[in-house]
mmCIF file of N, CA and C in Angstrom:
data_model
loop_
_atom_site.group_PDB
_atom_site.id
_atom_site.type_symbol
_atom_site.label_atom_id
_atom_site.label_comp_id
_atom_site.label_asym_id
_atom_site.label_seq_id
_atom_site.Cartn_x
_atom_site.Cartn_y
_atom_site.Cartn_z
ATOM 1 N N MET A 1 3.184 11.439 23.076
ATOM 2 C CA MET A 1 3.882 10.829 21.973
ATOM 3 C C MET A 1 4.942 11.817 21.478
ATOM 4 N N THR A 2 6.152 11.366 21.415
ATOM 5 C CA THR A 2 7.249 12.213 20.959
ATOM 6 C C THR A 2 7.390 12.115 19.442
ATOM 7 N N GLY A 3 8.230 12.973 18.902
ATOM 8 C CA GLY A 3 8.488 12.942 17.462
ATOM 9 C C GLY A 3 9.116 11.637 17.024
ATOM 10 N N THR A 4 9.938 11.065 17.884
ATOM 11 C CA THR A 4 10.571 9.780 17.561
ATOM 12 C C THR A 4 9.530 8.677 17.489
ATOM 13 N N ASP A 5 8.596 8.670 18.433
ATOM 14 C CA ASP A 5 7.532 7.668 18.413
ATOM 15 C C ASP A 5 6.664 7.815 17.173
ATOM 16 N N LEU A 6 6.319 9.053 16.852
ATOM 17 C CA LEU A 6 5.504 9.307 15.674
ATOM 18 C C LEU A 6 6.242 8.904 14.402
ATOM 19 N N GLY A 7 7.530 9.229 14.329
ATOM 20 C CA GLY A 7 8.319 8.843 13.160
ATOM 21 C C GLY A 7 8.385 7.337 12.992
ATOM 22 N N ALA A 8 8.596 6.623 14.091
ATOM 23 C CA ALA A 8 8.646 5.162 14.027
ATOM 24 C C ALA A 8 7.294 4.590 13.617
ATOM 25 N N ALA A 9 6.217 5.173 14.131
ATOM 26 C CA ALA A 9 4.883 4.698 13.770
ATOM 27 C C ALA A 9 4.596 4.945 12.293
ATOM 28 N N LEU A 10 4.998 6.104 11.781
ATOM 29 C CA LEU A 10 4.776 6.408 10.364
ATOM 30 C C LEU A 10 5.567 5.471 9.458
ATOM 31 N N VAL A 11 6.803 5.206 9.823
ATOM 32 C CA VAL A 11 7.628 4.299 9.013
ATOM 33 C C VAL A 11 7.036 2.890 9.043
ATOM 34 N N ALA A 12 6.625 2.433 10.226
ATOM 35 C CA ALA A 12 6.043 1.098 10.340
ATOM 36 C C ALA A 12 4.751 0.993 9.529
ATOM 37 N N TRP A 13 3.914 2.036 9.602
ATOM 38 C CA TRP A 13 2.665 2.040 8.843
ATOM 39 C C TRP A 13 2.952 1.963 7.348
ATOM 40 N N ALA A 14 3.891 2.770 6.888
ATOM 41 C CA ALA A 14 4.206 2.810 5.458
ATOM 42 C C ALA A 14 4.787 1.479 4.988
ATOM 43 N N LEU A 15 5.648 0.877 5.773
ATOM 44 C CA LEU A 15 6.225 -0.415 5.389
ATOM 45 C C LEU A 15 5.166 -1.503 5.366
ATOM 46 N N LEU A 16 4.257 -1.480 6.314
ATOM 47 C CA LEU A 16 3.188 -2.475 6.358
ATOM 48 C C LEU A 16 2.277 -2.342 5.139
ATOM 49 N N TRP A 17 1.865 -1.116 4.814
ATOM 50 C CA TRP A 17 1.027 -0.891 3.648
ATOM 51 C C TRP A 17 1.776 -1.236 2.367
ATOM 52 N N GLY A 18 3.042 -0.872 2.286
ATOM 53 C CA GLY A 18 3.833 -1.200 1.093
ATOM 54 C C GLY A 18 3.957 -2.699 0.895
ATOM 55 N N ALA A 19 4.185 -3.427 1.977
ATOM 56 C CA ALA A 19 4.266 -4.887 1.887
ATOM 57 C C ALA A 19 2.919 -5.474 1.475
ATOM 58 N N GLY A 20 1.844 -4.924 1.989
ATOM 59 C CA GLY A 20 0.514 -5.392 1.599
ATOM 60 C C GLY A 20 0.233 -5.152 0.133
ATOM 61 N N LEU A 21 0.618 -3.994 -0.368
ATOM 62 C CA LEU A 21 0.438 -3.701 -1.792
ATOM 63 C C LEU A 21 1.276 -4.623 -2.665
ATOM 64 N N ALA A 22 2.490 -4.904 -2.221
ATOM 65 C CA ALA A 22 3.345 -5.818 -2.982
ATOM 66 C C ALA A 22 2.742 -7.221 -3.015
ATOM 67 N N LEU A 23 2.237 -7.676 -1.887
ATOM 68 C CA LEU A 23 1.607 -8.990 -1.822
ATOM 69 C C LEU A 23 0.353 -9.030 -2.692
ATOM 70 N N PHE A 24 -0.442 -7.958 -2.662
ATOM 71 C CA PHE A 24 -1.632 -7.870 -3.498
ATOM 72 C C PHE A 24 -1.263 -7.917 -4.976
ATOM 73 N N SER A 25 -0.242 -7.184 -5.371
ATOM 74 C CA SER A 25 0.191 -7.189 -6.777
ATOM 75 C C SER A 25 0.651 -8.571 -7.209
ATOM 76 N N LEU A 26 1.390 -9.236 -6.346
ATOM 77 C CA LEU A 26 1.850 -10.584 -6.657
ATOM 78 C C LEU A 26 0.671 -11.541 -6.789
ATOM 79 N N ALA A 27 -0.279 -11.452 -5.887
ATOM 80 C CA ALA A 27 -1.452 -12.329 -5.956
ATOM 81 C C ALA A 27 -2.264 -12.062 -7.217
ATOM 82 N N CYS A 28 -2.377 -10.807 -7.604
ATOM 83 C CA CYS A 28 -3.107 -10.482 -8.843
ATOM 84 C C CYS A 28 -2.406 -11.059 -10.061
ATOM 85 N N ARG A 29 -1.103 -10.995 -10.087
ATOM 86 C CA ARG A 29 -0.359 -11.541 -11.230
ATOM 87 C C ARG A 29 -0.473 -13.062 -11.286
ATOM 88 N N LEU A 30 -0.409 -13.706 -10.115
ATOM 89 C CA LEU A 30 -0.467 -15.160 -10.096
ATOM 90 C C LEU A 30 -1.853 -15.688 -10.451
ATOM 91 N N SER A 31 -2.888 -14.932 -10.131
ATOM 92 C CA SER A 31 -4.248 -15.406 -10.394
ATOM 93 C C SER A 31 -4.891 -14.726 -11.596
ATOM 94 N N ALA A 32 -4.106 -14.132 -12.449
ATOM 95 C CA ALA A 32 -4.652 -13.372 -13.580
ATOM 96 C C ALA A 32 -5.384 -14.266 -14.575
ATOM 97 N N GLN A 33 -5.035 -15.511 -14.665
ATOM 98 C CA GLN A 33 -5.635 -16.402 -15.656
ATOM 99 C C GLN A 33 -6.950 -17.018 -15.192
ATOM 100 N N GLN A 34 -7.274 -16.874 -13.922
ATOM 101 C CA GLN A 34 -8.492 -17.491 -13.410
ATOM 102 C C GLN A 34 -9.706 -16.642 -13.768
ATOM 103 N N PRO A 35 -10.798 -17.297 -14.173
ATOM 104 C CA PRO A 35 -12.014 -16.525 -14.465
ATOM 105 C C PRO A 35 -12.597 -15.938 -13.181
ATOM 106 N N ARG A 36 -13.099 -14.725 -13.267
ATOM 107 C CA ARG A 36 -13.652 -14.032 -12.110
ATOM 108 C C ARG A 36 -15.049 -13.512 -12.449
ATOM 109 N N PRO A 37 -15.916 -13.446 -11.452
ATOM 110 C CA PRO A 37 -17.197 -12.769 -11.683
ATOM 111 C C PRO A 37 -16.940 -11.291 -11.983
ATOM 112 N N ALA A 38 -17.830 -10.671 -12.714
ATOM 113 C CA ALA A 38 -17.631 -9.288 -13.163
ATOM 114 C C ALA A 38 -17.441 -8.333 -11.991
ATOM 115 N N ARG A 39 -18.205 -8.485 -10.950
ATOM 116 C CA ARG A 39 -18.096 -7.575 -9.799
ATOM 117 C C ARG A 39 -16.719 -7.670 -9.144
ATOM 118 N N GLU A 40 -16.247 -8.888 -8.967
ATOM 119 C CA GLU A 40 -14.932 -9.087 -8.355
ATOM 120 C C GLU A 40 -13.819 -8.568 -9.262
ATOM 121 N N ALA A 41 -13.948 -8.784 -10.552
ATOM 122 C CA ALA A 41 -12.937 -8.295 -11.500
ATOM 123 C C ALA A 41 -12.872 -6.771 -11.486
ATOM 124 N N ARG A 42 -14.039 -6.103 -11.402
ATOM 125 C CA ARG A 42 -14.048 -4.636 -11.335
ATOM 126 C C ARG A 42 -13.402 -4.136 -10.051
ATOM 127 N N ARG A 43 -13.665 -4.814 -8.943
ATOM 128 C CA ARG A 43 -13.082 -4.403 -7.669
ATOM 129 C C ARG A 43 -11.558 -4.566 -7.688
ATOM 130 N N ILE A 44 -11.084 -5.658 -8.225
ATOM 131 C CA ILE A 44 -9.637 -5.884 -8.317
ATOM 132 C C ILE A 44 -9.009 -4.854 -9.250
ATOM 133 N N ALA A 45 -9.671 -4.571 -10.370
ATOM 134 C CA ALA A 45 -9.145 -3.577 -11.305
ATOM 135 C C ALA A 45 -9.080 -2.194 -10.668
ATOM 136 N N ALA A 46 -10.077 -1.856 -9.869
ATOM 137 C CA ALA A 46 -10.063 -0.554 -9.184
ATOM 138 C C ALA A 46 -8.895 -0.472 -8.211
ATOM 139 N N TRP A 47 -8.646 -1.533 -7.477
ATOM 140 C CA TRP A 47 -7.506 -1.542 -6.554
ATOM 141 C C TRP A 47 -6.189 -1.468 -7.309
ATOM 142 N N GLN A 48 -6.110 -2.131 -8.442
ATOM 143 C CA GLN A 48 -4.880 -2.073 -9.233
ATOM 144 C C GLN A 48 -4.637 -0.678 -9.786
ATOM 145 N N ARG A 49 -5.699 0.029 -10.163
ATOM 146 C CA ARG A 49 -5.532 1.404 -10.626
ATOM 147 C C ARG A 49 -5.115 2.328 -9.489
ATOM 148 N N ALA A 50 -5.559 2.036 -8.285
ATOM 149 C CA ALA A 50 -5.247 2.882 -7.132
ATOM 150 C C ALA A 50 -3.895 2.543 -6.506
ATOM 151 N N SER A 51 -3.337 1.403 -6.829
ATOM 152 C CA SER A 51 -2.087 0.968 -6.194
ATOM 153 C C SER A 51 -0.916 1.936 -6.373
ATOM 154 N N PRO A 52 -0.684 2.511 -7.553
ATOM 155 C CA PRO A 52 0.431 3.469 -7.656
ATOM 156 C C PRO A 52 0.240 4.689 -6.752
ATOM 157 N N TRP A 53 -0.990 5.159 -6.628
ATOM 158 C CA TRP A 53 -1.253 6.302 -5.745
ATOM 159 C C TRP A 53 -1.028 5.908 -4.294
ATOM 160 N N ALA A 54 -1.485 4.719 -3.919
ATOM 161 C CA ALA A 54 -1.296 4.260 -2.547
ATOM 162 C C ALA A 54 0.189 4.061 -2.249
ATOM 163 N N LEU A 55 0.942 3.551 -3.210
ATOM 164 C CA LEU A 55 2.377 3.389 -3.017
ATOM 165 C C LEU A 55 3.066 4.745 -2.884
ATOM 166 N N GLY A 56 2.602 5.729 -3.631
ATOM 167 C CA GLY A 56 3.139 7.081 -3.500
ATOM 168 C C GLY A 56 2.869 7.662 -2.121
ATOM 169 N N VAL A 57 1.666 7.451 -1.608
ATOM 170 C CA VAL A 57 1.338 7.917 -0.265
ATOM 171 C C VAL A 57 2.219 7.212 0.766
ATOM 172 N N CYS A 58 2.429 5.922 0.577
ATOM 173 C CA CYS A 58 3.302 5.172 1.493
ATOM 174 C C CYS A 58 4.718 5.739 1.495
ATOM 175 N N SER A 59 5.223 6.084 0.323
ATOM 176 C CA SER A 59 6.588 6.603 0.266
ATOM 177 C C SER A 59 6.682 7.987 0.910
ATOM 178 N N VAL A 60 5.650 8.806 0.729
ATOM 179 C CA VAL A 60 5.645 10.124 1.376
ATOM 180 C C VAL A 60 5.577 9.979 2.892
ATOM 181 N N VAL A 61 4.729 9.082 3.367
ATOM 182 C CA VAL A 61 4.603 8.856 4.811
ATOM 183 C C VAL A 61 5.906 8.296 5.377
ATOM 184 N N ALA A 62 6.532 7.352 4.666
ATOM 185 C CA ALA A 62 7.796 6.794 5.138
ATOM 186 C C ALA A 62 8.885 7.862 5.181
ATOM 187 N N THR A 63 8.919 8.724 4.177
ATOM 188 C CA THR A 63 9.899 9.808 4.161
ATOM 189 C C THR A 63 9.683 10.764 5.324
ATOM 190 N N ALA A 64 8.418 11.101 5.583
ATOM 191 C CA ALA A 64 8.114 11.968 6.726
ATOM 192 C C ALA A 64 8.537 11.303 8.034
ATOM 193 N N GLY A 65 8.294 10.012 8.149
ATOM 194 C CA GLY A 65 8.708 9.285 9.352
ATOM 195 C C GLY A 65 10.210 9.261 9.532
ATOM 196 N N VAL A 66 10.926 9.043 8.449
ATOM 197 C CA VAL A 66 12.397 9.023 8.520
ATOM 198 C C VAL A 66 12.920 10.413 8.890
ATOM 199 N N LEU A 67 12.327 11.447 8.328
ATOM 200 C CA LEU A 67 12.748 12.806 8.669
ATOM 201 C C LEU A 67 12.463 13.112 10.145
ATOM 202 N N LEU A 68 11.321 12.680 10.640
ATOM 203 C CA LEU A 68 11.031 12.867 12.058
ATOM 204 C C LEU A 68 12.052 12.124 12.932
ATOM 205 N N LEU A 69 12.372 10.904 12.520
ATOM 206 C CA LEU A 69 13.365 10.137 13.284
ATOM 207 C C LEU A 69 14.740 10.819 13.244
ATOM 208 N N ALA A 70 15.085 11.372 12.096
ATOM 209 C CA ALA A 70 16.404 11.973 11.941
ATOM 210 C C ALA A 70 16.532 13.276 12.733
ATOM 211 N N PHE A 71 15.480 14.076 12.745
ATOM 212 C CA PHE A 71 15.589 15.387 13.361
ATOM 213 C C PHE A 71 15.111 15.468 14.799
ATOM 214 N N THR A 72 14.388 14.443 15.272
ATOM 215 C CA THR A 72 13.938 14.481 16.660
ATOM 216 C C THR A 72 14.634 13.439 17.516
ATOM 217 N N GLY A 73 15.342 12.516 16.875
ATOM 218 C CA GLY A 73 15.969 11.426 17.626
ATOM 219 C C GLY A 73 17.312 11.733 18.076
#
């Protein structure tokens, strides 16, 4: 695996995770009014608290991928 392949894989991974987080956030906003069992509500709340950290990791990974693409390609 070359640096270009790794960079492309990192960028693709970060974009996929970022899109998933965006879709999750949208779904949470659209279904916020629906009653939920306590266990499910706690799980969703935990994911919502972790989403900014996960988005930060995605941006760092995407930046690393872009840098790999720029300097090895």
